[in-house]
XYZ file of C-alpha atoms in Angstrom:
187
model
C 70.312 -64.564 -21.141
C 68.590 -61.191 -20.771
C 66.441 -60.316 -17.802
C 64.685 -57.246 -16.454
C 64.174 -56.104 -12.908
C 60.658 -54.821 -12.335
C 60.546 -54.750 -8.563
C 63.032 -54.108 -5.738
C 61.369 -54.831 -2.374
C 63.645 -54.479 0.642
C 61.560 -52.951 3.403
C 63.000 -53.365 6.863
C 66.210 -55.064 5.743
C 68.179 -52.144 7.197
C 70.187 -51.621 4.033
C 73.016 -49.133 4.396
C 74.964 -46.945 2.002
C 73.870 -44.890 -0.952
C 71.632 -45.385 -3.969
C 74.134 -46.000 -6.784
C 74.075 -43.981 -10.006
C 74.003 -47.337 -11.814
C 70.303 -47.554 -10.928
C 69.953 -45.842 -14.298
C 70.453 -49.266 -15.917
C 67.155 -50.533 -14.501
C 65.144 -48.799 -17.187
C 62.111 -51.111 -16.901
C 61.856 -51.060 -13.127
C 58.336 -50.271 -11.932
C 58.600 -50.512 -8.144
C 61.351 -49.528 -5.702
C 60.738 -49.927 -1.995
C 63.702 -49.367 0.295
C 61.918 -48.204 3.427
C 62.960 -48.277 7.058
C 66.655 -48.663 6.266
C 69.805 -46.599 6.628
C 70.297 -45.178 3.146
C 72.412 -42.036 3.291
C 73.610 -39.144 1.174
C 71.675 -37.608 -1.695
C 69.317 -39.049 -4.286
C 71.174 -39.764 -7.542
C 70.261 -37.609 -10.538
C 69.875 -40.815 -12.539
C 66.707 -41.617 -10.606
C 64.914 -39.251 -12.992
C 65.665 -41.585 -15.909
C 63.522 -44.472 -14.631
C 60.573 -43.712 -16.920
C 58.639 -46.923 -16.111
C 58.794 -46.319 -12.335
C 55.292 -46.364 -10.814
C 56.077 -46.596 -7.085
C 59.007 -45.071 -5.227
C 59.212 -45.749 -1.487
C 62.376 -44.373 0.122
C 60.808 -43.396 3.430
C 62.377 -43.699 6.882
C 66.004 -43.471 5.808
C 68.775 -40.928 6.323
C 68.732 -39.392 2.841
C 70.065 -35.831 2.778
C 70.189 -32.926 0.375
C 67.381 -31.589 -1.745
C 64.534 -33.159 -3.642
C 65.648 -33.455 -7.259
C 63.812 -31.619 -10.054
C 64.552 -34.731 -12.155
C 61.861 -36.599 -10.177
C 59.398 -34.566 -12.253
C 60.437 -36.666 -15.279
C 58.948 -39.851 -13.781
C 55.745 -39.667 -15.809
C 54.490 -43.136 -14.726
C 54.864 -42.409 -10.997
C 51.679 -42.937 -8.977
C 53.095 -43.486 -5.462
C 55.873 -41.291 -4.061
C 56.896 -41.780 -0.426
C 59.944 -39.973 0.906
C 58.796 -39.251 4.442
C 60.990 -39.230 7.567
C 64.311 -38.342 5.974
C 66.381 -35.253 6.806
C 65.830 -33.727 3.337
C 66.075 -29.939 3.018
C 65.395 -27.166 0.541
C 62.236 -26.477 -1.399
C 59.874 -28.751 -3.295
C 60.831 -28.328 -6.951
C 58.077 -26.987 -9.227
C 58.893 -29.786 -11.700
C 56.973 -32.193 -9.448
C 53.819 -30.599 -10.847
C 54.499 -32.642 -14.015
C 53.676 -35.910 -12.211
C 50.200 -36.060 -13.755
C 49.480 -39.633 -12.627
C 50.525 -39.161 -9.007
C 47.933 -40.590 -6.593
C 49.735 -40.819 -3.238
C 52.379 -38.262 -2.221
C 54.042 -38.238 1.197
C 56.930 -35.962 2.145
C 56.157 -35.565 5.851
C 58.785 -35.155 8.557
C 61.569 -33.650 6.475
C 62.955 -30.107 6.563
C 61.434 -28.616 3.412
C 61.017 -24.846 3.493
C 59.308 -21.960 1.715
C 55.887 -22.359 0.104
C 54.383 -25.280 -1.794
C 54.893 -24.590 -5.510
C 51.754 -23.590 -7.407
C 52.600 -26.156 -10.118
C 51.371 -28.871 -7.726
C 47.857 -27.737 -8.685
C 48.415 -29.811 -11.850
C 48.339 -33.077 -9.867
C 44.792 -33.790 -10.998
C 44.762 -37.461 -9.872
C 46.135 -36.831 -6.364
C 44.125 -38.627 -3.664
C 46.432 -38.552 -0.638
C 48.923 -35.844 0.207
C 50.993 -35.470 3.408
C 53.329 -32.496 3.715
C 53.164 -32.294 7.527
C 56.130 -31.891 9.832
C 58.102 -29.627 7.483
C 59.077 -25.979 7.721
C 56.815 -24.486 5.076
C 55.964 -20.813 5.409
C 53.519 -18.434 3.804
C 49.790 -18.718 3.423
C 47.793 -21.880 2.896
C 47.848 -22.330 -0.897
C 44.427 -21.570 -2.380
C 44.983 -24.093 -5.181
C 44.694 -26.940 -2.624
C 40.945 -26.318 -2.677
C 40.808 -27.177 -6.374
C 42.259 -30.696 -6.291
C 38.892 -32.446 -6.628
C 40.287 -35.990 -6.255
C 41.904 -35.313 -2.856
C 40.693 -37.649 -0.066
C 43.440 -37.050 2.531
C 45.377 -33.848 3.162
C 47.900 -33.328 5.954
C 49.799 -30.088 6.382
C 50.280 -30.217 10.157
C 53.195 -28.829 12.193
C 54.379 -26.353 9.594
C 54.555 -22.580 9.729
C 51.736 -22.016 7.243
C 49.645 -18.968 8.177
C 46.624 -16.984 7.101
C 42.985 -17.965 7.057
C 41.350 -21.220 6.126
C 38.937 -20.853 3.205
C 35.304 -20.893 4.335
C 34.339 -22.762 1.172
C 36.046 -26.089 0.554
C 36.160 -25.349 -3.170
C 36.182 -28.583 -5.107
C 37.276 -30.762 -2.146
C 34.097 -32.829 -2.250
C 36.008 -36.126 -1.803
C 37.989 -34.974 1.255
C 37.586 -37.367 4.208
C 40.713 -36.497 6.251
C 42.176 -33.043 6.915
C 44.993 -32.341 9.387
C 46.130 -28.725 9.705
C 47.008 -28.774 13.421
C 49.906 -26.806 14.895
C 50.054 -24.102 12.231
C 49.547 -20.360 12.279
C 46.097 -20.514 10.666
C 43.270 -18.318 11.942
C 39.527 -18.470 11.253
C 38.036 -18.560 7.795
C 37.749 -16.073 4.958
């Protein structure tokens, strides 16, 4: 008998341990939600091979290390939630290949440097939360060109510079949180 796993829901079950490399065998999986648990260590490289994956929720765990460039290979991904983990490093530019991404939440990690300009390619993005990280540099001008964006949070970072006086193409924006940054005035 053959069977396929399309969905792994386990929110709040307080699962412990690591995500095994054998996850690669779940090639038809569309939804993984292991939130509010105690997953540890790094994300397996094999995660990038789950081409049918549409939703990945690994928030509120103890995952460490960097965000994998291989995540950029998940072409079907529309929901990506990795908030409240002690992840470090930079956001890989390969994530700009996630053309169908709608909701993206990486808040409350320890990501550094600037947001990669390749994220401007996320033309379907509606909700984006990068708050509570350690980003530096100026507020990326490309953020003003993501016309589908409804919610944007970039609070409690070290982003500096001026806020654009023209919202650009942000005509759908209904929520903006830029508090506790080094931003000044408008340009």
